[in-house]
mmCIF file of C-alpha atoms and ligand atoms in Angstrom:
data_model
loop_
_atom_site.group_PDB
_atom_site.id
_atom_site.type_symbol
_atom_site.label_atom_id
_atom_site.label_comp_id
_atom_site.label_asym_id
_atom_site.label_seq_id
_atom_site.Cartn_x
_atom_site.Cartn_y
_atom_site.Cartn_z
ATOM 1 C CA MET A 421 310.261 -23.418 229.622
ATOM 2 C CA ALA A 422 308.070 -20.422 229.221
ATOM 3 C CA LYS A 423 308.444 -16.714 228.587
ATOM 4 C CA VAL A 424 306.191 -14.220 230.334
ATOM 5 C CA THR A 425 305.942 -10.487 229.668
ATOM 6 C CA VAL A 426 304.615 -8.136 232.319
ATOM 7 C CA ILE A 427 303.592 -4.722 230.995
ATOM 8 C CA GLY A 428 303.660 -2.046 233.680
ATOM 9 C CA ALA A 429 306.459 -2.221 236.248
ATOM 10 C CA GLY A 430 304.538 -0.467 238.999
ATOM 11 C CA ASN A 431 303.307 -1.973 242.238
ATOM 12 C CA VAL A 432 301.227 -4.780 240.742
ATOM 13 C CA GLY A 433 303.476 -5.551 237.752
ATOM 14 C CA ALA A 434 306.694 -5.745 239.747
ATOM 15 C CA THR A 435 305.058 -7.809 242.509
ATOM 16 C CA CYS A 436 303.617 -10.181 239.938
ATOM 17 C CA ALA A 437 306.998 -10.599 238.206
ATOM 18 C CA ASN A 438 308.635 -11.274 241.564
ATOM 19 C CA ALA A 439 305.985 -13.889 242.440
ATOM 20 C CA ILE A 440 306.534 -15.636 239.087
ATOM 21 C CA LEU A 441 310.290 -15.715 239.710
ATOM 22 C CA HIS A 442 309.751 -17.341 243.086
ATOM 23 C CA MET A 443 307.274 -19.877 241.714
ATOM 24 C CA LYS A 444 309.966 -21.056 239.260
ATOM 25 C CA TYR A 445 307.769 -22.035 236.318
ATOM 26 C CA ALA A 446 309.089 -19.509 233.766
ATOM 27 C CA SER A 447 312.547 -19.371 232.197
ATOM 28 C CA GLU A 448 312.307 -15.739 231.099
ATOM 29 C CA ILE A 449 310.371 -12.698 232.240
ATOM 30 C CA VAL A 450 310.336 -9.321 230.494
ATOM 31 C CA LEU A 451 309.170 -6.351 232.536
ATOM 32 C CA LEU A 452 308.197 -3.376 230.361
ATOM 33 C CA ASP A 453 307.260 0.139 231.381
ATOM 34 C CA ILE A 454 306.953 3.527 229.736
ATOM 35 C CA LYS A 455 309.024 5.200 232.481
ATOM 36 C CA GLU A 456 312.722 5.234 231.654
ATOM 37 C CA GLY A 457 314.817 3.093 233.986
ATOM 38 C CA VAL A 458 312.089 1.832 236.312
ATOM 39 C CA SER A 459 311.693 -1.651 234.864
ATOM 40 C CA GLU A 460 315.439 -1.979 234.273
ATOM 41 C CA GLY A 461 316.089 -1.093 237.916
ATOM 42 C CA LYS A 462 313.398 -3.352 239.345
ATOM 43 C CA ALA A 463 314.481 -6.278 237.127
ATOM 44 C CA MET A 464 318.114 -5.847 238.172
ATOM 45 C CA ASP A 465 317.101 -5.666 241.843
ATOM 46 C CA MET A 466 315.120 -8.921 241.446
ATOM 47 C CA MET A 467 318.006 -10.637 239.579
ATOM 48 C CA GLN A 468 320.209 -9.815 242.541
ATOM 49 C CA THR A 469 318.015 -12.134 244.645
ATOM 50 C CA ALA A 470 318.688 -15.110 242.308
ATOM 51 C CA LYS A 471 321.553 -16.446 244.397
ATOM 52 C CA LEU A 472 319.614 -15.895 247.616
ATOM 53 C CA TYR A 473 316.418 -17.590 246.477
ATOM 54 C CA GLN A 474 318.178 -20.022 244.100
ATOM 55 C CA PHE A 475 316.211 -19.416 240.924
ATOM 56 C CA ASP A 476 317.469 -19.673 237.323
ATOM 57 C CA CYS A 477 314.824 -17.593 235.584
ATOM 58 C CA ARG A 478 316.125 -14.445 233.864
ATOM 59 C CA ILE A 479 314.221 -11.211 234.229
ATOM 60 C CA LYS A 480 314.919 -8.303 231.919
ATOM 61 C CA GLY A 481 313.591 -4.770 232.324
ATOM 62 C CA VAL A 482 312.952 -2.610 229.249
ATOM 63 C CA THR A 483 311.562 0.839 228.456
ATOM 64 C CA ASN A 484 308.932 0.531 225.727
ATOM 65 C CA ASP A 485 311.045 -1.995 223.806
ATOM 66 C CA TYR A 486 308.437 -4.446 222.549
ATOM 67 C CA LYS A 487 310.998 -6.406 220.509
ATOM 68 C CA ALA A 488 312.311 -7.747 223.809
ATOM 69 C CA THR A 489 308.867 -9.206 224.545
ATOM 70 C CA ALA A 490 308.854 -11.311 221.344
ATOM 71 C CA ASP A 491 307.384 -14.814 221.495
ATOM 72 C CA SER A 492 305.999 -14.553 224.986
ATOM 73 C CA ASP A 493 303.644 -17.343 225.989
ATOM 74 C CA VAL A 494 301.685 -15.081 228.309
ATOM 75 C CA VAL A 495 301.460 -11.273 228.386
ATOM 76 C CA ILE A 496 300.173 -9.672 231.592
ATOM 77 C CA ILE A 497 298.742 -6.151 231.368
ATOM 78 C CA THR A 498 299.130 -4.073 234.522
ATOM 79 C CA SER A 499 299.884 -0.731 232.847
ATOM 80 C CA GLY A 500 297.382 1.885 233.889
ATOM 81 C CA MET A 501 296.379 4.181 236.673
ATOM 82 C CA PRO A 502 295.546 2.660 240.056
ATOM 83 C CA ARG A 503 292.645 4.100 242.011
ATOM 84 C CA LYS A 504 293.016 6.671 244.747
ATOM 85 C CA PRO A 505 291.014 6.588 247.990
ATOM 86 C CA GLY A 506 287.316 7.190 247.316
ATOM 87 C CA MET A 507 287.532 6.245 243.621
ATOM 88 C CA THR A 508 285.736 3.298 242.037
ATOM 89 C CA ARG A 509 287.519 1.042 239.559
ATOM 90 C CA GLU A 510 285.038 2.124 236.889
ATOM 91 C CA GLU A 511 286.224 5.741 237.124
ATOM 92 C CA LEU A 512 289.586 4.707 235.650
ATOM 93 C CA ILE A 513 288.114 3.766 232.277
ATOM 94 C CA GLY A 514 288.885 7.057 230.503
ATOM 95 C CA VAL A 515 292.623 6.909 231.178
ATOM 96 C CA ASN A 516 293.200 3.183 231.168
ATOM 97 C CA ALA A 517 291.311 2.218 228.005
ATOM 98 C CA GLY A 518 293.784 4.153 225.830
ATOM 99 C CA ILE A 519 296.780 2.675 227.626
ATOM 100 C CA VAL A 520 295.479 -0.898 227.465
ATOM 101 C CA ASN A 521 294.571 -0.631 223.781
ATOM 102 C CA ASN A 522 298.007 0.702 222.943
ATOM 103 C CA VAL A 523 300.106 -1.783 224.913
ATOM 104 C CA VAL A 524 298.039 -4.802 223.834
ATOM 105 C CA SER A 525 298.404 -3.995 220.136
ATOM 106 C CA ASN A 526 302.160 -3.465 220.529
ATOM 107 C CA ALA A 527 302.613 -6.695 222.472
ATOM 108 C CA LEU A 528 300.484 -8.721 220.082
ATOM 109 C CA GLN A 529 302.641 -7.711 217.121
ATOM 110 C CA HIS A 530 305.630 -9.428 218.713
ATOM 111 C CA SER A 531 303.820 -12.312 220.433
ATOM 112 C CA PRO A 532 301.067 -13.339 218.010
ATOM 113 C CA ASN A 533 300.358 -16.571 219.900
ATOM 114 C CA ALA A 534 300.331 -15.185 223.437
ATOM 115 C CA ILE A 535 297.577 -15.532 225.990
ATOM 116 C CA PHE A 536 296.665 -12.135 227.483
ATOM 117 C CA LEU A 537 295.934 -11.698 231.186
ATOM 118 C CA ILE A 538 294.368 -8.333 231.975
ATOM 119 C CA ILE A 539 294.722 -6.713 235.389
ATOM 120 C CA ALA A 540 294.369 -2.973 234.655
ATOM 121 C CA ASN A 541 291.065 -1.580 235.909
ATOM 122 C CA PRO A 542 288.188 -1.428 235.326
ATOM 123 C CA MET A 543 289.244 -4.995 234.644
ATOM 124 C CA ASP A 544 286.060 -6.506 233.149
ATOM 125 C CA PRO A 545 285.695 -3.760 230.491
ATOM 126 C CA MET A 546 289.464 -3.793 229.854
ATOM 127 C CA THR A 547 289.279 -7.549 229.175
ATOM 128 C CA TYR A 548 286.305 -6.990 226.845
ATOM 129 C CA LEU A 549 288.193 -4.161 225.111
ATOM 130 C CA THR A 550 291.232 -6.404 224.574
ATOM 131 C CA LEU A 551 289.112 -9.192 223.142
ATOM 132 C CA LYS A 552 287.150 -6.911 220.814
ATOM 133 C CA SER A 553 290.006 -4.703 219.650
ATOM 134 C CA THR A 554 292.351 -7.598 218.864
ATOM 135 C CA GLY A 555 289.808 -10.068 217.520
ATOM 136 C CA LEU A 556 291.651 -12.819 219.409
ATOM 137 C CA PRO A 557 289.797 -16.051 220.151
ATOM 138 C CA LYS A 558 287.981 -15.867 223.487
ATOM 139 C CA ASN A 559 290.143 -18.522 225.165
ATOM 140 C CA ARG A 560 293.207 -16.266 224.843
ATOM 141 C CA VAL A 561 291.924 -13.186 226.681
ATOM 142 C CA ILE A 562 291.365 -13.570 230.419
ATOM 143 C CA GLY A 563 290.959 -11.025 233.200
ATOM 144 C CA MET A 564 292.278 -11.314 236.736
ATOM 145 C CA GLY A 565 289.810 -10.207 239.388
ATOM 146 C CA GLY A 566 287.762 -13.125 240.669
ATOM 147 C CA LEU A 567 290.726 -15.016 242.084
ATOM 148 C CA LEU A 568 291.863 -11.914 243.958
ATOM 149 C CA ASP A 569 288.343 -11.245 245.251
ATOM 150 C CA SER A 570 288.032 -14.920 246.222
ATOM 151 C CA SER A 571 291.333 -14.779 248.055
ATOM 152 C CA ARG A 572 290.060 -11.758 249.987
ATOM 153 C CA PHE A 573 286.778 -13.627 250.654
ATOM 154 C CA ASN A 574 288.748 -16.579 252.054
ATOM 155 C CA TYR A 575 290.786 -14.181 254.195
ATOM 156 C CA TYR A 576 287.667 -12.617 255.732
ATOM 157 C CA LEU A 577 286.063 -16.055 256.185
ATOM 158 C CA SER A 578 289.167 -17.398 257.929
ATOM 159 C CA GLN A 579 289.235 -14.352 260.213
ATOM 160 C CA ALA A 580 285.556 -14.703 261.126
ATOM 161 C CA LEU A 581 285.910 -18.455 261.761
ATOM 162 C CA ASN A 582 289.380 -18.185 263.314
ATOM 163 C CA VAL A 583 290.699 -20.975 261.060
ATOM 164 C CA ALA A 584 293.411 -21.307 258.403
ATOM 165 C CA ALA A 585 292.601 -19.577 255.109
ATOM 166 C CA ALA A 586 293.904 -22.685 253.298
ATOM 167 C CA ASP A 587 291.078 -24.748 254.848
ATOM 168 C CA VAL A 588 288.350 -22.402 253.670
ATOM 169 C CA GLU A 589 286.835 -22.672 250.194
ATOM 170 C CA GLY A 590 284.855 -19.724 248.941
ATOM 171 C CA ILE A 591 284.574 -18.150 245.511
ATOM 172 C CA VAL A 592 283.517 -14.784 244.163
ATOM 173 C CA ILE A 593 281.853 -14.476 240.766
ATOM 174 C CA GLY A 594 280.434 -11.540 238.800
ATOM 175 C CA GLY A 595 282.095 -8.224 238.067
ATOM 176 C CA HIS A 596 285.307 -7.043 239.711
ATOM 177 C CA GLY A 597 283.693 -3.978 241.265
ATOM 178 C CA ASP A 598 282.693 -2.939 244.778
ATOM 179 C CA THR A 599 279.001 -3.355 243.956
ATOM 180 C CA THR A 600 279.168 -5.961 241.171
ATOM 181 C CA MET A 601 281.084 -8.826 242.776
ATOM 182 C CA ILE A 602 279.172 -11.747 244.270
ATOM 183 C CA PRO A 603 280.844 -13.635 247.129
ATOM 184 C CA LEU A 604 278.966 -16.956 247.085
ATOM 185 C CA ILE A 605 278.502 -17.286 250.838
ATOM 186 C CA ASN A 606 275.940 -20.122 250.545
ATOM 187 C CA LYS A 607 278.452 -22.238 248.647
ATOM 188 C CA ALA A 608 281.465 -21.453 250.882
ATOM 189 C CA THR A 609 282.750 -24.293 253.042
ATOM 190 C CA TYR A 610 285.163 -24.994 255.854
ATOM 191 C CA LYS A 611 286.308 -28.611 255.590
ATOM 192 C CA CYS A 612 283.120 -29.695 253.794
ATOM 193 C CA THR A 613 280.844 -27.816 256.222
ATOM 194 C CA ASN A 614 278.885 -24.886 254.882
ATOM 195 C CA VAL A 615 280.159 -21.717 256.569
ATOM 196 C CA THR A 616 276.614 -20.399 256.982
ATOM 197 C CA SER A 617 276.067 -23.105 259.609
ATOM 198 C CA LEU A 618 279.203 -21.994 261.455
ATOM 199 C CA LEU A 619 278.651 -18.212 261.400
ATOM 200 C CA SER A 620 275.749 -16.088 262.604
ATOM 201 C CA LYS A 621 273.769 -14.391 259.823
ATOM 202 C CA GLU A 622 275.236 -11.085 260.957
ATOM 203 C CA ALA A 623 278.825 -12.401 260.798
ATOM 204 C CA ALA A 624 278.262 -13.989 257.378
ATOM 205 C CA ASP A 625 276.762 -10.743 256.027
ATOM 206 C CA LYS A 626 279.777 -8.839 257.343
ATOM 207 C CA VAL A 627 282.204 -11.211 255.573
ATOM 208 C CA VAL A 628 280.359 -10.591 252.296
ATOM 209 C CA ALA A 629 280.273 -6.810 252.797
ATOM 210 C CA ASP A 630 283.964 -6.664 253.812
ATOM 211 C CA THR A 631 284.940 -8.747 250.778
ATOM 212 C CA MET A 632 283.102 -6.458 248.390
ATOM 213 C CA VAL A 633 284.967 -3.402 249.626
ATOM 214 C CA GLY A 634 288.201 -5.350 250.242
ATOM 215 C CA GLY A 635 290.097 -3.405 247.593
ATOM 216 C CA ALA A 636 288.676 -0.041 248.689
ATOM 217 C CA THR A 637 289.657 -0.749 252.311
ATOM 218 C CA LEU A 638 293.261 -1.268 251.240
ATOM 219 C CA THR A 639 293.213 1.774 248.942
ATOM 220 C CA LYS A 640 292.121 3.887 251.901
ATOM 221 C CA LEU A 641 294.932 2.516 254.048
ATOM 222 C CA LEU A 642 297.649 2.657 251.392
ATOM 223 C CA GLY A 643 296.657 5.783 249.457
ATOM 224 C CA THR A 644 296.754 3.670 246.272
ATOM 225 C CA SER A 645 295.449 0.247 245.296
ATOM 226 C CA ALA A 646 296.916 -2.984 246.635
ATOM 227 C CA TRP A 647 299.601 -5.095 244.984
ATOM 228 C CA TYR A 648 300.659 -8.203 246.948
ATOM 229 C CA ALA A 649 297.463 -10.220 246.510
ATOM 230 C CA PRO A 650 296.796 -8.945 242.949
ATOM 231 C CA GLY A 651 300.365 -9.877 241.914
ATOM 232 C CA ALA A 652 300.125 -13.300 243.559
ATOM 233 C CA ALA A 653 296.703 -14.075 242.053
ATOM 234 C CA ALA A 654 297.979 -13.300 238.556
ATOM 235 C CA ALA A 655 301.116 -15.416 239.073
ATOM 236 C CA VAL A 656 298.990 -18.384 240.216
ATOM 237 C CA MET A 657 296.707 -18.082 237.161
ATOM 238 C CA VAL A 658 299.670 -17.893 234.776
ATOM 239 C CA LYS A 659 301.156 -21.000 236.414
ATOM 240 C CA SER A 660 298.012 -22.983 235.639
ATOM 241 C CA ILE A 661 298.235 -21.828 232.010
ATOM 242 C CA ILE A 662 301.938 -22.477 231.518
ATOM 243 C CA MET A 663 302.107 -25.759 233.431
ATOM 244 C CA ASP A 664 298.781 -26.870 231.911
ATOM 245 C CA GLU A 665 297.507 -27.524 235.427
ATOM 246 C CA LYS A 666 293.851 -27.195 234.408
ATOM 247 C CA LYS A 667 292.970 -25.612 237.738
ATOM 248 C CA VAL A 668 289.598 -23.961 238.162
ATOM 249 C CA PHE A 669 289.699 -20.309 239.140
ATOM 250 C CA PRO A 670 287.127 -17.549 238.927
ATOM 251 C CA CYS A 671 288.308 -15.658 235.827
ATOM 252 C CA CYS A 672 286.957 -12.829 233.751
ATOM 253 C CA VAL A 673 286.092 -14.491 230.443
ATOM 254 C CA TYR A 674 283.807 -13.925 227.482
ATOM 255 C CA LEU A 675 280.326 -15.350 227.895
ATOM 256 C CA ASP A 676 278.413 -16.530 224.872
ATOM 257 C CA GLY A 677 275.241 -17.869 226.442
ATOM 258 C CA GLU A 678 276.736 -19.299 229.627
ATOM 259 C CA TYR A 679 274.922 -18.106 232.759
ATOM 260 C CA GLY A 680 272.248 -16.730 230.406
ATOM 261 C CA GLN A 681 274.561 -13.913 229.281
ATOM 262 C CA LYS A 682 276.130 -12.894 225.993
ATOM 263 C CA ASP A 683 278.696 -10.411 224.709
ATOM 264 C CA LEU A 684 280.526 -9.452 227.885
ATOM 265 C CA CYS A 685 283.539 -10.505 229.915
ATOM 266 C CA ILE A 686 282.735 -11.219 233.567
ATOM 267 C CA GLY A 687 283.938 -13.445 236.407
ATOM 268 C CA VAL A 688 282.927 -17.116 236.367
ATOM 269 C CA PRO A 689 284.820 -20.286 237.297
ATOM 270 C CA ALA A 690 286.965 -21.478 234.390
ATOM 271 C CA VAL A 691 289.565 -24.158 233.720
ATOM 272 C CA LEU A 692 292.975 -22.631 232.934
ATOM 273 C CA GLY A 693 295.416 -24.671 230.854
ATOM 274 C CA ASN A 694 297.858 -24.422 227.949
ATOM 275 C CA THR A 695 295.313 -22.896 225.601
ATOM 276 C CA GLY A 696 294.093 -20.355 228.151
ATOM 277 C CA CYS A 697 290.455 -20.577 229.219
ATOM 278 C CA GLU A 698 289.686 -24.196 228.341
ATOM 279 C CA LYS A 699 286.215 -24.488 229.808
ATOM 280 C CA ILE A 700 283.667 -22.402 231.685
ATOM 281 C CA ILE A 701 282.119 -24.132 234.675
ATOM 282 C CA GLU A 702 278.410 -23.401 235.068
ATOM 283 C CA LEU A 703 277.597 -23.410 238.764
ATOM 284 C CA ASP A 704 274.160 -24.329 239.972
ATOM 285 C CA LEU A 705 273.131 -20.868 241.238
ATOM 286 C CA ASN A 706 270.050 -20.413 243.419
ATOM 287 C CA GLU A 707 267.450 -17.822 242.478
ATOM 288 C CA GLU A 708 268.985 -15.029 244.533
ATOM 289 C CA GLU A 709 272.466 -15.721 243.108
ATOM 290 C CA GLN A 710 271.052 -15.778 239.564
ATOM 291 C CA GLN A 711 269.438 -12.387 240.132
ATOM 292 C CA LEU A 712 272.649 -10.949 241.539
ATOM 293 C CA PHE A 713 274.567 -12.291 238.545
ATOM 294 C CA ALA A 714 272.118 -10.761 236.049
ATOM 295 C CA LYS A 715 272.374 -7.408 237.882
ATOM 296 C CA SER A 716 276.156 -7.591 237.898
ATOM 297 C CA ALA A 717 276.258 -8.442 234.182
ATOM 298 C CA ALA A 718 273.996 -5.466 233.404
ATOM 299 C CA ALA A 719 276.336 -3.137 235.322
ATOM 300 C CA VAL A 720 279.427 -4.495 233.537
ATOM 301 C CA LYS A 721 277.682 -4.083 230.165
ATOM 302 C CA ASN A 722 276.849 -0.483 231.078
ATOM 303 C CA THR A 723 280.529 0.235 231.648
ATOM 304 C CA ASN A 724 281.422 -1.593 228.409
ATOM 305 C CA ASN A 725 279.060 0.801 226.637
ATOM 306 C CA VAL A 726 281.299 3.691 227.706
ATOM 307 C CA LEU A 727 283.952 2.179 225.400
ATOM 308 C CA TYR A 728 281.514 2.518 222.476
ATOM 309 C CA ASP A 729 280.418 6.004 223.579
ATOM 310 C CA MET A 730 284.069 7.059 223.733
ATOM 311 C CA LYS A 731 284.543 5.538 220.242
ATOM 312 C CA ILE A 732 287.365 3.363 221.555
ATOM 313 C CA LEU A 733 285.322 0.432 220.253
ATOM 314 C CA LYS A 734 283.209 0.613 217.112
ATOM 315 C CA ALA A 735 279.666 -0.787 217.382
HETATM 316 N N1 APR B 1553 303.148 1.518 228.690
HETATM 317 C C1 APR B 1553 303.822 0.880 229.657
HETATM 318 N N2 APR B 1553 303.659 1.148 230.954
HETATM 319 C C2 APR B 1553 302.778 2.092 231.299
HETATM 320 C C3 APR B 1553 302.017 2.801 230.332
HETATM 321 C C4 APR B 1553 302.234 2.475 228.957
HETATM 322 N N3 APR B 1553 301.573 3.074 227.978
HETATM 323 N N4 APR B 1553 301.233 3.680 230.977
HETATM 324 C C5 APR B 1553 301.466 3.532 232.297
HETATM 325 N N5 APR B 1553 302.407 2.585 232.485
HETATM 326 C C6 APR B 1553 303.007 2.122 233.732
HETATM 327 C C7 APR B 1553 303.336 3.271 234.684
HETATM 328 O O1 APR B 1553 304.522 3.946 234.288
HETATM 329 C C8 APR B 1553 303.473 2.547 236.010
HETATM 330 O O2 APR B 1553 304.809 2.146 236.274
HETATM 331 O O3 APR B 1553 302.099 1.324 234.488
HETATM 332 C C9 APR B 1553 302.584 1.309 235.831
HETATM 333 C C10 APR B 1553 301.402 1.273 236.776
HETATM 334 O O4 APR B 1553 301.916 1.105 238.053
HETATM 335 P P1 APR B 1553 301.286 1.779 239.358
HETATM 336 O O5 APR B 1553 301.015 3.205 239.097
HETATM 337 O O6 APR B 1553 302.133 1.395 240.517
HETATM 338 O O7 APR B 1553 299.860 1.044 239.451
HETATM 339 P P2 APR B 1553 299.566 -0.402 240.062
HETATM 340 O O8 APR B 1553 299.235 -0.280 241.496
HETATM 341 O O9 APR B 1553 300.611 -1.347 239.645
HETATM 342 O O10 APR B 1553 298.191 -0.760 239.314
HETATM 343 C C11 APR B 1553 298.177 -1.017 237.927
HETATM 344 O O11 APR B 1553 296.414 -2.625 238.067
HETATM 345 O O12 APR B 1553 295.209 -3.298 239.922
HETATM 346 C C12 APR B 1553 295.214 -2.479 238.789
HETATM 347 O O13 APR B 1553 293.802 -0.599 239.380
HETATM 348 C C13 APR B 1553 295.123 -1.012 239.142
HETATM 349 O O14 APR B 1553 294.738 -0.188 236.913
HETATM 350 C C14 APR B 1553 295.716 -0.362 237.929
HETATM 351 C C15 APR B 1553 296.769 -1.383 237.487
#
């Protein structure tokens, strides 16, 4: 059975660890934070639900003790500042790049074979930073954003259609930003029927617009960014990796020519299995979707350039 480390025991990290416990595919979880006592307390609280939920997995909380994370199969990075109302994800780059760089290099020393799943924002540049700073093969560095955005897209679609979210199939590709994500409304279906034939143009446009600001809407309501759906999306992706399910999810992965793009990490559908990102699926995008993707990629690359300007990455 597998070992998973979650770095950052805040809202997203703790929720993700809890979701993994409940999904019962790991034998050991290590929850690590920089704040003394927080991960220990949250891990103990979760262990005290073992009898209630009948799981055998052990979860251990540690303060900055990377030795405890040794030989993890997957390391999930949630350490970093969440956004406050009115902030974009991109504005977090200055603070979070240093944190991500530091925790990834510490974790890698003790888990040289791990697959890294990046959640800290701005997620696409943080995934790129992890890949470039570690020199890991591209299959082992994946960002979580597209599955969360897709889950929000399916929520808004199900609300507009008044149907079960499980019966709706829509995906979001592109960057994980309010203006860079691309909910593929023309490819979204409800039980094999294209949703654009079931919704008015106005309603379909509203679903797309609501999806794009889905995270910001929650940040405004909560005063900080969301955690239930981000934690669940990460847990589902890690399950596909650990159980070698080979499920296709929109993931932030390195493109080397796919979708006409090179040298960036951005959201596209990918097969997740034992070796991480096993294959990128190239969707047949129409002209408008291709243009949106190129625009999104340019915006993500612009933010990546901040990492070079800040000398966090060397050109
Ligand atoms: N090492 C370990 N943990 C750290 C470090 C570090 N160097 N720096 C910060 N942390 C921890 C904090 O102590 C905190 O417990 O990361 C945790 C972050 O938790 P929250 O503040 O609750 O933030 P959260 O909502 O979980 O979001 C984390 O995920 O979705 C993204 O935008 C979000 O970038 C943010 C990240």
